[in-house]
mmCIF file of C-alpha atoms in Angstrom:
data_model
loop_
_atom_site.group_PDB
_atom_site.id
_atom_site.type_symbol
_atom_site.label_atom_id
_atom_site.label_comp_id
_atom_site.label_asym_id
_atom_site.label_seq_id
_atom_site.Cartn_x
_atom_site.Cartn_y
_atom_site.Cartn_z
ATOM 1 C CA MET A 191 -9.858 -14.451 66.809
ATOM 2 C CA GLU A 192 -10.979 -15.865 70.162
ATOM 3 C CA SER A 193 -12.946 -19.116 69.904
ATOM 4 C CA ASN A 194 -16.030 -17.569 71.560
ATOM 5 C CA GLN A 195 -15.880 -14.680 69.146
ATOM 6 C CA GLN A 196 -15.399 -17.103 66.261
ATOM 7 C CA ALA A 197 -18.457 -19.069 67.368
ATOM 8 C CA ALA A 198 -20.542 -15.905 67.588
ATOM 9 C CA VAL A 199 -19.443 -14.843 64.125
ATOM 10 C CA CYS A 200 -20.349 -18.245 62.714
ATOM 11 C CA ILE A 201 -23.822 -18.078 64.187
ATOM 12 C CA GLU A 202 -24.348 -14.743 62.475
ATOM 13 C CA TRP A 203 -23.070 -16.015 59.134
ATOM 14 C CA GLU A 204 -25.472 -18.941 59.362
ATOM 15 C CA GLN A 205 -28.340 -16.513 58.942
ATOM 16 C CA VAL A 206 -27.100 -15.937 55.408
ATOM 17 C CA PHE A 207 -25.646 -19.261 54.397
ATOM 18 C CA GLY A 208 -28.138 -21.526 56.142
ATOM 19 C CA PRO A 209 -31.010 -20.729 53.731
ATOM 20 C CA ALA A 210 -28.627 -20.929 50.771
ATOM 21 C CA ILE A 211 -27.527 -24.404 51.753
ATOM 22 C CA GLU A 212 -31.084 -25.512 52.326
ATOM 23 C CA ALA A 213 -31.933 -24.350 48.807
ATOM 24 C CA ALA A 214 -28.938 -26.188 47.398
ATOM 25 C CA SER A 215 -29.884 -29.319 49.328
ATOM 26 C CA ARG A 216 -33.414 -29.286 47.904
ATOM 27 C CA ALA A 217 -32.017 -28.866 44.407
ATOM 28 C CA MET A 218 -29.484 -31.661 44.939
ATOM 29 C CA SER A 219 -32.114 -33.973 46.352
ATOM 30 C CA THR A 220 -34.309 -33.393 43.310
ATOM 31 C CA TRP A 221 -31.326 -33.845 40.947
ATOM 32 C CA THR A 222 -30.346 -37.161 42.578
ATOM 33 C CA GLN A 223 -33.878 -38.420 43.233
ATOM 34 C CA GLY A 224 -33.533 -38.028 46.941
ATOM 35 C CA ARG A 225 -30.236 -39.841 47.325
ATOM 36 C CA VAL A 226 -27.923 -36.935 48.096
ATOM 37 C CA THR A 227 -28.518 -34.116 50.559
ATOM 38 C CA LEU A 228 -26.419 -31.314 51.976
ATOM 39 C CA SER A 229 -25.937 -29.719 55.345
ATOM 40 C CA LEU A 230 -23.899 -26.822 56.606
ATOM 41 C CA ASP A 231 -20.566 -28.022 57.903
ATOM 42 C CA GLU A 232 -18.885 -24.837 58.992
ATOM 43 C CA ILE A 233 -18.385 -21.194 58.229
ATOM 44 C CA ARG A 234 -14.966 -19.961 59.146
ATOM 45 C CA GLU A 235 -12.952 -16.830 58.873
ATOM 46 C CA LEU A 236 -9.548 -18.420 59.010
ATOM 47 C CA PRO A 237 -5.983 -17.195 58.571
ATOM 48 C CA LEU A 238 -4.583 -17.694 55.086
ATOM 49 C CA VAL A 239 -1.780 -19.839 56.458
ATOM 50 C CA GLU A 240 -4.343 -22.403 57.684
ATOM 51 C CA LEU A 241 -6.080 -22.777 54.331
ATOM 52 C CA GLY A 242 -4.213 -25.941 53.436
ATOM 53 C CA GLU A 243 -5.364 -27.696 56.578
ATOM 54 C CA ALA A 244 -8.925 -26.394 56.493
ATOM 55 C CA ILE A 245 -10.244 -28.823 53.924
ATOM 56 C CA GLN A 246 -9.951 -32.533 54.634
ATOM 57 C CA GLY A 247 -7.979 -34.006 51.756
ATOM 58 C CA GLY A 248 -7.127 -30.527 50.539
ATOM 59 C CA GLN A 249 -3.491 -31.435 49.967
ATOM 60 C CA GLU A 250 -4.596 -34.255 47.701
ATOM 61 C CA ILE A 251 -6.015 -34.399 44.210
ATOM 62 C CA ALA A 252 -9.735 -34.214 43.650
ATOM 63 C CA THR A 253 -12.195 -33.383 40.921
ATOM 64 C CA VAL A 254 -13.407 -29.820 41.247
ATOM 65 C CA VAL A 255 -16.216 -27.983 39.504
ATOM 66 C CA ALA A 256 -15.517 -24.254 39.707
ATOM 67 C CA LEU A 257 -17.919 -21.432 39.029
ATOM 68 C CA ASP A 258 -17.447 -17.681 39.228
ATOM 69 C CA VAL A 259 -20.127 -15.668 40.971
ATOM 70 C CA ARG A 260 -21.391 -13.110 38.501
ATOM 71 C CA GLY A 261 -23.790 -10.227 38.793
ATOM 72 C CA ASP A 262 -23.665 -7.346 41.221
ATOM 73 C CA VAL A 263 -20.638 -8.703 43.082
ATOM 74 C CA GLY A 264 -18.332 -11.682 42.748
ATOM 75 C CA GLY A 265 -16.759 -14.685 44.379
ATOM 76 C CA GLN A 266 -16.068 -18.342 43.741
ATOM 77 C CA PHE A 267 -18.103 -21.471 44.155
ATOM 78 C CA LEU A 268 -16.334 -24.836 44.241
ATOM 79 C CA LEU A 269 -17.663 -28.380 44.350
ATOM 80 C CA THR A 270 -14.859 -30.775 45.281
ATOM 81 C CA VAL A 271 -15.300 -34.517 45.008
ATOM 82 C CA ASP A 272 -12.759 -37.236 45.762
ATOM 83 C CA ASP A 273 -12.088 -39.916 43.149
ATOM 84 C CA ASP A 274 -14.466 -42.472 44.623
ATOM 85 C CA GLY A 275 -17.091 -39.823 45.123
ATOM 86 C CA ALA A 276 -16.834 -38.541 41.581
ATOM 87 C CA ALA A 277 -17.300 -42.037 40.192
ATOM 88 C CA LYS A 278 -20.191 -42.701 42.557
ATOM 89 C CA LEU A 279 -21.936 -39.430 41.780
ATOM 90 C CA ALA A 280 -21.597 -39.800 38.024
ATOM 91 C CA GLY A 281 -22.823 -43.376 38.186
ATOM 92 C CA LEU A 282 -25.782 -42.330 40.316
ATOM 93 C CA LEU A 283 -26.771 -39.541 37.944
ATOM 94 C CA LEU A 284 -26.387 -41.641 34.804
ATOM 95 C CA ASN A 285 -27.868 -44.793 36.319
ATOM 96 C CA ARG A 286 -24.880 -46.915 35.482
ATOM 97 C CA ALA A 287 -21.936 -48.550 37.248
ATOM 98 C CA PRO A 288 -19.362 -46.072 38.604
ATOM 99 C CA ARG A 289 -16.268 -45.689 36.449
ATOM 100 C CA PRO A 290 -12.901 -44.231 37.474
ATOM 101 C CA PHE A 291 -12.172 -40.711 36.279
ATOM 102 C CA ALA A 292 -9.576 -41.883 33.790
ATOM 103 C CA GLU A 293 -12.305 -43.757 31.893
ATOM 104 C CA TRP A 294 -14.852 -40.956 31.848
ATOM 105 C CA ASP A 295 -16.320 -39.708 28.627
ATOM 106 C CA GLU A 296 -18.024 -36.417 27.904
ATOM 107 C CA ILE A 297 -21.347 -37.413 29.410
ATOM 108 C CA GLU A 298 -19.859 -38.072 32.847
ATOM 109 C CA ARG A 299 -18.004 -34.783 32.774
ATOM 110 C CA SER A 300 -21.212 -33.022 31.760
ATOM 111 C CA ALA A 301 -23.130 -34.696 34.580
ATOM 112 C CA LEU A 302 -20.643 -33.506 37.185
ATOM 113 C CA MET A 303 -20.493 -29.983 35.785
ATOM 114 C CA GLU A 304 -24.252 -29.817 35.690
ATOM 115 C CA THR A 305 -24.302 -30.848 39.341
ATOM 116 C CA GLY A 306 -22.065 -27.921 40.147
ATOM 117 C CA ASN A 307 -24.247 -25.648 38.067
ATOM 118 C CA ILE A 308 -27.440 -26.769 39.810
ATOM 119 C CA LEU A 309 -25.928 -26.364 43.260
ATOM 120 C CA GLY A 310 -24.408 -23.001 42.428
ATOM 121 C CA SER A 311 -27.620 -21.691 40.909
ATOM 122 C CA ALA A 312 -29.732 -22.736 43.886
ATOM 123 C CA TYR A 313 -27.216 -21.372 46.382
ATOM 124 C CA LEU A 314 -26.853 -18.017 44.663
ATOM 125 C CA SER A 315 -30.575 -17.725 44.045
ATOM 126 C CA ALA A 316 -31.123 -18.037 47.786
ATOM 127 C CA LEU A 317 -28.443 -15.422 48.483
ATOM 128 C CA THR A 318 -30.120 -13.179 45.923
ATOM 129 C CA ASN A 319 -33.382 -13.489 47.836
ATOM 130 C CA ILE A 320 -31.656 -12.704 51.118
ATOM 131 C CA THR A 321 -29.519 -9.808 49.957
ATOM 132 C CA GLY A 322 -31.509 -8.274 47.114
ATOM 133 C CA LEU A 323 -28.354 -8.457 44.963
ATOM 134 C CA SER A 324 -28.323 -10.090 41.560
ATOM 135 C CA LEU A 325 -26.054 -13.141 41.863
ATOM 136 C CA PHE A 326 -25.736 -15.953 39.338
ATOM 137 C CA PRO A 327 -23.081 -18.508 38.394
ATOM 138 C CA SER A 328 -20.775 -18.511 35.398
ATOM 139 C CA PRO A 329 -20.636 -21.605 33.196
ATOM 140 C CA PRO A 330 -18.899 -24.348 35.173
ATOM 141 C CA GLN A 331 -15.303 -25.428 34.661
ATOM 142 C CA MET A 332 -14.099 -28.848 35.688
ATOM 143 C CA LEU A 333 -10.589 -29.425 36.943
ATOM 144 C CA ARG A 334 -8.788 -32.325 38.499
ATOM 145 C CA ASP A 335 -5.950 -31.050 40.625
ATOM 146 C CA TYR A 336 -4.695 -30.356 44.136
ATOM 147 C CA VAL A 337 -7.653 -28.867 45.959
ATOM 148 C CA VAL A 338 -5.568 -26.392 47.933
ATOM 149 C CA GLY A 339 -3.980 -25.106 44.734
ATOM 150 C CA ILE A 340 -7.396 -24.396 43.274
ATOM 151 C CA LEU A 341 -8.564 -22.869 46.532
ATOM 152 C CA GLU A 342 -5.535 -20.540 46.522
ATOM 153 C CA GLN A 343 -6.728 -18.957 43.318
ATOM 154 C CA ALA A 344 -10.310 -18.827 44.536
ATOM 155 C CA VAL A 345 -9.386 -16.866 47.672
ATOM 156 C CA MET A 346 -6.965 -14.530 45.942
ATOM 157 C CA ALA A 347 -9.353 -11.557 45.849
ATOM 158 C CA GLN A 348 -9.888 -11.920 49.592
ATOM 159 C CA ALA A 349 -6.160 -12.434 50.170
ATOM 160 C CA ILE A 350 -5.399 -9.099 48.533
ATOM 161 C CA GLU A 351 -7.544 -7.325 51.118
ATOM 162 C CA SER A 352 -6.978 -9.389 54.234
ATOM 163 C CA ASP A 353 -4.970 -12.082 55.986
ATOM 164 C CA TYR A 354 -8.193 -13.898 56.681
ATOM 165 C CA VAL A 355 -10.516 -15.634 54.266
ATOM 166 C CA LEU A 356 -14.134 -16.570 54.698
ATOM 167 C CA LEU A 357 -15.086 -20.082 53.678
ATOM 168 C CA ALA A 358 -18.564 -21.517 53.896
ATOM 169 C CA ARG A 359 -18.235 -25.289 53.673
ATOM 170 C CA THR A 360 -21.013 -27.770 53.197
ATOM 171 C CA CYS A 361 -20.919 -31.521 53.609
ATOM 172 C CA PHE A 362 -22.834 -34.102 51.656
ATOM 173 C CA ARG A 363 -24.666 -37.250 52.576
ATOM 174 C CA HIS A 364 -25.360 -40.029 50.095
ATOM 175 C CA LEU A 365 -28.064 -42.447 51.216
ATOM 176 C CA GLU A 366 -27.563 -41.348 54.829
ATOM 177 C CA GLU A 367 -23.784 -41.771 54.741
ATOM 178 C CA ASP A 368 -21.328 -38.902 54.908
ATOM 179 C CA VAL A 369 -19.231 -38.677 51.771
ATOM 180 C CA ASP A 370 -15.983 -36.836 51.163
ATOM 181 C CA TRP A 371 -17.413 -34.098 49.006
ATOM 182 C CA ASN A 372 -17.277 -30.397 49.750
ATOM 183 C CA MET A 373 -19.113 -27.371 48.505
ATOM 184 C CA ILE A 374 -17.110 -24.257 49.238
ATOM 185 C CA PHE A 375 -18.300 -20.709 48.769
ATOM 186 C CA VAL A 376 -15.704 -17.948 48.725
ATOM 187 C CA PRO A 377 -17.330 -14.520 48.508
ATOM 188 C CA SER A 378 -15.406 -11.609 47.034
ATOM 189 C CA PRO A 379 -14.413 -8.904 49.546
ATOM 190 C CA GLU A 380 -17.244 -6.704 48.242
ATOM 191 C CA LEU A 381 -19.820 -9.443 48.676
ATOM 192 C CA MET A 382 -18.396 -10.313 52.069
ATOM 193 C CA ASP A 383 -18.796 -6.707 53.208
ATOM 194 C CA LEU A 384 -22.366 -6.565 51.939
ATOM 195 C CA LEU A 385 -23.243 -9.834 53.635
ATOM 196 C CA ARG A 386 -21.453 -8.806 56.816
ATOM 197 C CA ASN A 387 -23.311 -5.488 56.975
ATOM 198 C CA SER A 388 -26.618 -7.184 56.380
ATOM 199 C CA ILE A 389 -26.225 -9.275 59.527
ATOM 200 C CA ASN A 390 -23.950 -7.036 61.636
ATOM 201 C CA VAL A 391 -20.917 -9.311 61.722
ATOM 202 C CA PRO A 392 -17.771 -7.474 62.870
ATOM 203 C CA ASN A 393 -14.594 -7.450 60.817
ATOM 204 C CA VAL A 394 -11.892 -9.872 61.889
ATOM 205 C CA MET B 139 18.049 -14.377 30.384
ATOM 206 C CA SER B 140 14.858 -13.939 28.410
ATOM 207 C CA ARG B 141 11.705 -15.654 29.531
ATOM 208 C CA THR B 142 8.472 -16.434 27.821
ATOM 209 C CA PHE B 143 5.362 -16.940 29.880
ATOM 210 C CA ASN B 144 3.042 -19.413 28.236
ATOM 211 C CA ASP B 145 -0.437 -19.374 29.665
ATOM 212 C CA SER B 146 -1.003 -23.087 29.247
ATOM 213 C CA LEU B 147 2.414 -24.700 29.543
ATOM 214 C CA PRO B 148 4.723 -24.599 32.529
ATOM 215 C CA SER B 149 8.166 -23.116 32.154
ATOM 216 C CA VAL B 150 10.898 -25.403 33.390
ATOM 217 C CA ALA B 151 14.505 -24.303 33.446
ATOM 218 C CA ILE B 152 17.615 -25.491 35.178
ATOM 219 C CA HIS B 153 20.393 -22.956 35.167
ATOM 220 C CA PRO B 154 23.959 -24.391 35.006
ATOM 221 C CA VAL B 155 26.181 -23.496 37.962
ATOM 222 C CA PRO B 156 29.878 -22.698 37.361
ATOM 223 C CA LYS B 157 32.056 -25.243 39.254
ATOM 224 C CA HIS B 158 34.077 -22.608 41.052
ATOM 225 C CA SER B 159 30.981 -21.227 42.772
ATOM 226 C CA MET B 160 30.273 -24.430 44.755
ATOM 227 C CA PRO B 161 32.736 -24.675 47.684
ATOM 228 C CA ALA B 162 33.104 -27.830 49.776
ATOM 229 C CA ALA B 163 30.487 -28.576 52.420
ATOM 230 C CA ILE B 164 31.073 -27.304 55.952
ATOM 231 C CA ASN B 165 29.481 -29.321 58.724
ATOM 232 C CA SER B 166 29.806 -26.972 61.685
ATOM 233 C CA LEU B 167 27.418 -24.120 62.312
ATOM 234 C CA LYS B 168 29.050 -20.710 62.595
ATOM 235 C CA PRO B 169 27.053 -18.088 64.490
ATOM 236 C CA ALA B 170 26.708 -14.631 62.996
ATOM 237 C CA ALA B 171 29.798 -12.579 63.809
ATOM 238 C CA GLY B 172 29.362 -10.010 66.563
ATOM 239 C CA ARG B 173 25.831 -11.142 67.426
ATOM 240 C CA SER B 174 24.361 -13.742 69.737
ATOM 241 C CA ALA B 175 22.993 -16.459 67.482
ATOM 242 C CA SER B 176 20.436 -17.605 70.010
ATOM 243 C CA ALA B 177 19.153 -14.073 70.359
ATOM 244 C CA MET B 178 18.795 -13.494 66.633
ATOM 245 C CA ARG B 179 17.695 -16.702 65.051
ATOM 246 C CA GLU B 180 14.378 -18.416 65.134
ATOM 247 C CA GLU B 181 13.962 -22.133 65.289
ATOM 248 C CA ALA B 182 14.946 -24.245 62.316
ATOM 249 C CA VAL B 183 12.618 -27.182 61.812
ATOM 250 C CA THR B 184 13.097 -30.652 60.381
ATOM 251 C CA THR B 185 9.690 -30.828 58.721
ATOM 252 C CA ALA B 186 7.400 -28.087 57.532
ATOM 253 C CA SER B 187 4.216 -27.869 55.514
ATOM 254 C CA VAL B 188 4.516 -24.286 54.348
ATOM 255 C CA GLY B 189 1.135 -22.564 54.187
ATOM 256 C CA MET B 190 0.092 -19.430 52.344
ATOM 257 C CA GLY B 191 2.152 -16.440 53.419
ATOM 258 C CA GLN B 192 4.459 -18.509 55.570
ATOM 259 C CA ILE B 193 8.267 -18.742 55.700
ATOM 260 C CA ALA B 194 9.842 -21.836 57.208
ATOM 261 C CA ILE B 195 13.498 -22.239 58.117
ATOM 262 C CA LEU B 196 14.670 -25.796 57.538
ATOM 263 C CA SER B 197 17.549 -27.434 59.388
ATOM 264 C CA PRO B 198 20.218 -29.386 57.485
ATOM 265 C CA GLU B 199 18.122 -32.544 57.792
ATOM 266 C CA GLY B 200 14.920 -30.666 57.047
ATOM 267 C CA VAL B 201 12.197 -31.403 54.517
ATOM 268 C CA GLY B 202 9.698 -28.748 53.486
ATOM 269 C CA THR B 203 6.555 -29.191 51.425
ATOM 270 C CA ALA B 204 3.952 -26.926 49.897
ATOM 271 C CA VAL B 205 0.989 -27.206 47.550
ATOM 272 C CA LEU B 206 0.957 -24.333 45.093
ATOM 273 C CA GLY B 207 -1.655 -22.913 42.771
ATOM 274 C CA SER B 208 -1.184 -19.298 41.769
ATOM 275 C CA CYS B 209 1.151 -18.733 44.693
ATOM 276 C CA VAL B 210 4.882 -19.187 44.187
ATOM 277 C CA GLY B 211 7.151 -21.350 46.271
ATOM 278 C CA LEU B 212 10.635 -19.968 46.760
ATOM 279 C CA THR B 213 13.472 -21.889 48.357
ATOM 280 C CA LEU B 214 16.754 -20.248 49.341
ATOM 281 C CA TYR B 215 19.468 -22.730 50.206
ATOM 282 C CA ASP B 216 23.026 -22.711 51.419
ATOM 283 C CA PRO B 217 24.656 -25.808 49.887
ATOM 284 C CA ASN B 218 27.508 -25.645 52.429
ATOM 285 C CA LEU B 219 25.618 -25.378 55.706
ATOM 286 C CA ARG B 220 22.500 -26.967 54.168
ATOM 287 C CA PHE B 221 20.050 -24.642 55.852
ATOM 288 C CA ALA B 222 17.123 -23.484 53.751
ATOM 289 C CA ALA B 223 14.309 -20.984 53.852
ATOM 290 C CA MET B 224 11.089 -21.931 52.116
ATOM 291 C CA ALA B 225 8.382 -19.360 51.408
ATOM 292 C CA HIS B 226 4.830 -19.663 50.078
ATOM 293 C CA ILE B 227 4.340 -16.249 48.487
ATOM 294 C CA VAL B 228 0.814 -15.079 47.743
ATOM 295 C CA LEU B 229 1.069 -11.620 46.188
ATOM 296 C CA PRO B 230 3.688 -9.655 44.289
ATOM 297 C CA SER B 231 3.675 -6.456 46.289
ATOM 298 C CA SER B 232 2.980 -5.425 49.874
ATOM 299 C CA ASP B 233 1.995 -1.964 48.577
ATOM 300 C CA ASN B 234 0.734 -0.692 51.944
ATOM 301 C CA ARG B 235 -1.229 -3.900 52.463
ATOM 302 C CA THR B 236 -1.411 -5.673 55.779
ATOM 303 C CA GLY B 237 0.079 -9.085 56.098
ATOM 304 C CA GLY B 238 3.139 -11.007 57.192
ATOM 305 C CA VAL B 239 6.440 -10.633 55.386
ATOM 306 C CA GLY B 240 6.096 -14.053 53.778
ATOM 307 C CA LYS B 241 2.912 -13.095 51.961
ATOM 308 C CA PHE B 242 4.504 -10.655 49.521
ATOM 309 C CA ALA B 243 7.365 -11.121 47.067
ATOM 310 C CA ASP B 244 8.856 -7.718 47.878
ATOM 311 C CA THR B 245 9.189 -8.529 51.562
ATOM 312 C CA ALA B 246 9.597 -12.305 51.578
ATOM 313 C CA VAL B 247 12.969 -12.520 49.860
ATOM 314 C CA GLU B 248 14.647 -10.035 52.218
ATOM 315 C CA ALA B 249 13.000 -11.666 55.225
ATOM 316 C CA MET B 250 14.266 -15.083 54.161
ATOM 317 C CA VAL B 251 17.801 -13.725 53.801
ATOM 318 C CA THR B 252 17.644 -12.050 57.215
ATOM 319 C CA LYS B 253 16.414 -15.218 58.885
ATOM 320 C CA LEU B 254 19.121 -17.326 57.263
ATOM 321 C CA ARG B 255 21.773 -14.751 58.145
ATOM 322 C CA SER B 256 20.978 -15.357 61.819
ATOM 323 C CA PHE B 257 22.288 -18.898 61.304
ATOM 324 C CA GLY B 258 25.595 -17.544 60.095
ATOM 325 C CA ILE B 259 24.739 -17.963 56.453
ATOM 326 C CA ASP B 260 26.390 -15.652 53.975
ATOM 327 C CA PRO B 261 23.718 -14.405 51.544
ATOM 328 C CA ALA B 262 26.301 -14.478 48.783
ATOM 329 C CA LYS B 263 26.348 -18.268 49.085
ATOM 330 C CA LEU B 264 22.578 -18.673 48.705
ATOM 331 C CA THR B 265 20.948 -20.315 45.726
ATOM 332 C CA ALA B 266 17.283 -20.169 44.759
ATOM 333 C CA LYS B 267 14.685 -22.488 43.284
ATOM 334 C CA LEU B 268 11.297 -21.186 42.167
ATOM 335 C CA THR B 269 8.025 -23.022 41.566
ATOM 336 C CA GLY B 270 4.325 -22.306 41.169
ATOM 337 C CA GLY B 271 2.563 -19.295 39.725
ATOM 338 C CA ALA B 272 -0.064 -21.277 37.807
ATOM 339 C CA SER B 273 -3.319 -19.943 36.477
ATOM 340 C CA MET B 274 -5.669 -22.794 37.232
ATOM 341 C CA PHE B 275 -9.034 -21.625 36.002
ATOM 342 C CA GLU B 276 -10.650 -18.692 34.283
ATOM 343 C CA THR B 277 -12.056 -16.180 36.678
ATOM 344 C CA LYS B 278 -13.025 -12.550 36.892
ATOM 345 C CA GLY B 279 -10.645 -12.302 39.826
ATOM 346 C CA PRO B 280 -6.891 -11.564 39.754
ATOM 347 C CA PHE B 281 -6.320 -13.824 36.766
ATOM 348 C CA GLN B 282 -2.650 -13.147 36.061
ATOM 349 C CA ILE B 283 -1.566 -13.109 39.675
ATOM 350 C CA GLY B 284 0.590 -16.188 39.096
ATOM 351 C CA LYS B 285 2.704 -14.458 36.469
ATOM 352 C CA GLN B 286 2.905 -11.293 38.552
ATOM 353 C CA ASN B 287 4.160 -13.346 41.490
ATOM 354 C CA ILE B 288 6.843 -14.992 39.364
ATOM 355 C CA ASP B 289 8.041 -11.710 37.915
ATOM 356 C CA ALA B 290 8.120 -10.022 41.316
ATOM 357 C CA VAL B 291 10.174 -12.798 42.894
ATOM 358 C CA LEU B 292 12.638 -12.834 40.031
ATOM 359 C CA GLU B 293 13.068 -9.095 40.391
ATOM 360 C CA ARG B 294 13.785 -9.392 44.106
ATOM 361 C CA LEU B 295 16.231 -12.241 43.583
ATOM 362 C CA ALA B 296 18.110 -10.136 41.073
ATOM 363 C CA ALA B 297 18.127 -7.166 43.439
ATOM 364 C CA CYS B 298 19.494 -9.358 46.239
ATOM 365 C CA ARG B 299 22.008 -10.932 43.839
ATOM 366 C CA ILE B 300 20.798 -14.437 44.626
ATOM 367 C CA ARG B 301 21.460 -16.935 41.901
ATOM 368 C CA LEU B 302 18.425 -18.776 40.542
ATOM 369 C CA LEU B 303 19.392 -22.403 39.976
ATOM 370 C CA SER B 304 16.142 -23.744 38.581
ATOM 371 C CA GLU B 305 12.459 -23.017 38.139
ATOM 372 C CA HIS B 306 9.216 -24.823 37.360
ATOM 373 C CA VAL B 307 6.603 -22.122 36.932
ATOM 374 C CA GLY B 308 3.441 -21.080 35.159
ATOM 375 C CA GLY B 309 1.061 -23.374 33.337
ATOM 376 C CA THR B 310 -2.463 -24.264 34.391
ATOM 377 C CA GLN B 311 -1.904 -26.966 36.988
ATOM 378 C CA GLY B 312 -1.124 -27.062 40.640
ATOM 379 C CA ARG B 313 2.099 -28.398 42.094
ATOM 380 C CA ARG B 314 3.101 -30.238 45.209
ATOM 381 C CA VAL B 315 6.731 -29.411 45.934
ATOM 382 C CA THR B 316 9.087 -31.052 48.401
ATOM 383 C CA PHE B 317 12.525 -29.654 49.244
ATOM 384 C CA GLN B 318 15.129 -31.798 50.931
ATOM 385 C CA CYS B 319 17.980 -29.950 52.657
ATOM 386 C CA ARG B 320 20.263 -32.948 52.779
ATOM 387 C CA THR B 321 20.486 -33.056 48.983
ATOM 388 C CA GLY B 322 19.287 -29.621 47.928
ATOM 389 C CA GLN B 323 16.809 -31.270 45.600
ATOM 390 C CA LEU B 324 13.332 -29.972 44.929
ATOM 391 C CA LEU B 325 10.749 -32.527 43.837
ATOM 392 C CA VAL B 326 7.869 -31.145 41.786
ATOM 393 C CA GLU B 327 4.692 -33.211 41.381
ATOM 394 C CA VAL B 328 2.087 -32.232 38.814
ATOM 395 C CA ILE B 329 -0.979 -34.347 38.139
ATOM 396 C CA GLY B 330 -0.678 -36.360 34.970
ATOM 397 C CA SER B 331 3.085 -35.832 34.720
ATOM 398 C CA THR B 332 6.091 -37.749 35.947
ATOM 399 C CA PRO B 333 7.482 -36.109 39.090
ATOM 400 C CA ILE B 334 10.543 -34.034 38.286
ATOM 401 C CA VAL B 335 13.527 -33.072 40.414
ATOM 402 C CA ILE B 336 14.896 -29.624 39.761
#
């Protein structure tokens, strides 16, 4: 895809994902008492072969909260947090000193999964309002693994249909500093078609 | 050989190689008979990070890496000439789907053999190592795609009469794999486990 065409496509996709990210940011700000906010980083339709390079730190291990998109159509929603970020976020939510992942107990795991649940719910609720579809998240699952490996499974439904995958990536700021966390939305091919038709984005 | 796919545990197997099937190393490159090697073969690289759907040809000093979830990593290697092909296979069957030859098990194996043949490599001398095919989280999506990928690759290897030397497949965790042509060793890294060479 030409870069000008790619830029035009991204602008169109922002009509859909922009409001969803704003909703997620409001929810996250409330959840963290104003300390963490989100902003849209990029929306890309990228070749499968570039997936490994698309996410900074994707070839490394991170903590990931994964949710299925349920309802009228499907997809995947992933919150990825590096080790420092996971400790920082859990400590922030629980109002205690950050602890490394290896020392976490059930309450820290629950706090991180609930974060994913809150973000996913807000994001999908906004998409529901935009599209008129019923979209809601599954119960969250937490994994700690190579991010690209997890992303491979998340994009599999898209990979069956196409050599390109759509990723909507969001970056986080904690107390006005960028942090190495990512929120990645991978719509199913059906949802992607519905979203694409709603805003007249051409197929890759 | 019978195989059992366990949803939660990886399957690791190293298949013994009869001594007579491992001839001495040959250092010189022999072009494919009757064909111009430069016309037929693509570039062999010394380092490659093999992405989804990609096939990389590694030179005798080459090192290839891949991070695998449900995809399978297949390495075909000539222990004499020490060239290798490394593929990051996404789906079991091309089945009238669009995509490059490396994306599908039923096209990747033959494509790897063809590419290696252009370097004068006899397919009968090739050995295979297989990794990946995990199922990392529960999803409504193609849940068993990892197992399907493994089965499809094994079927193609059998059809091409390529001997499988070792495998580290299945389970619920991702893998970072690194293949070194100089030694023919494949390093498999799984979080929480000691790295293993297969």
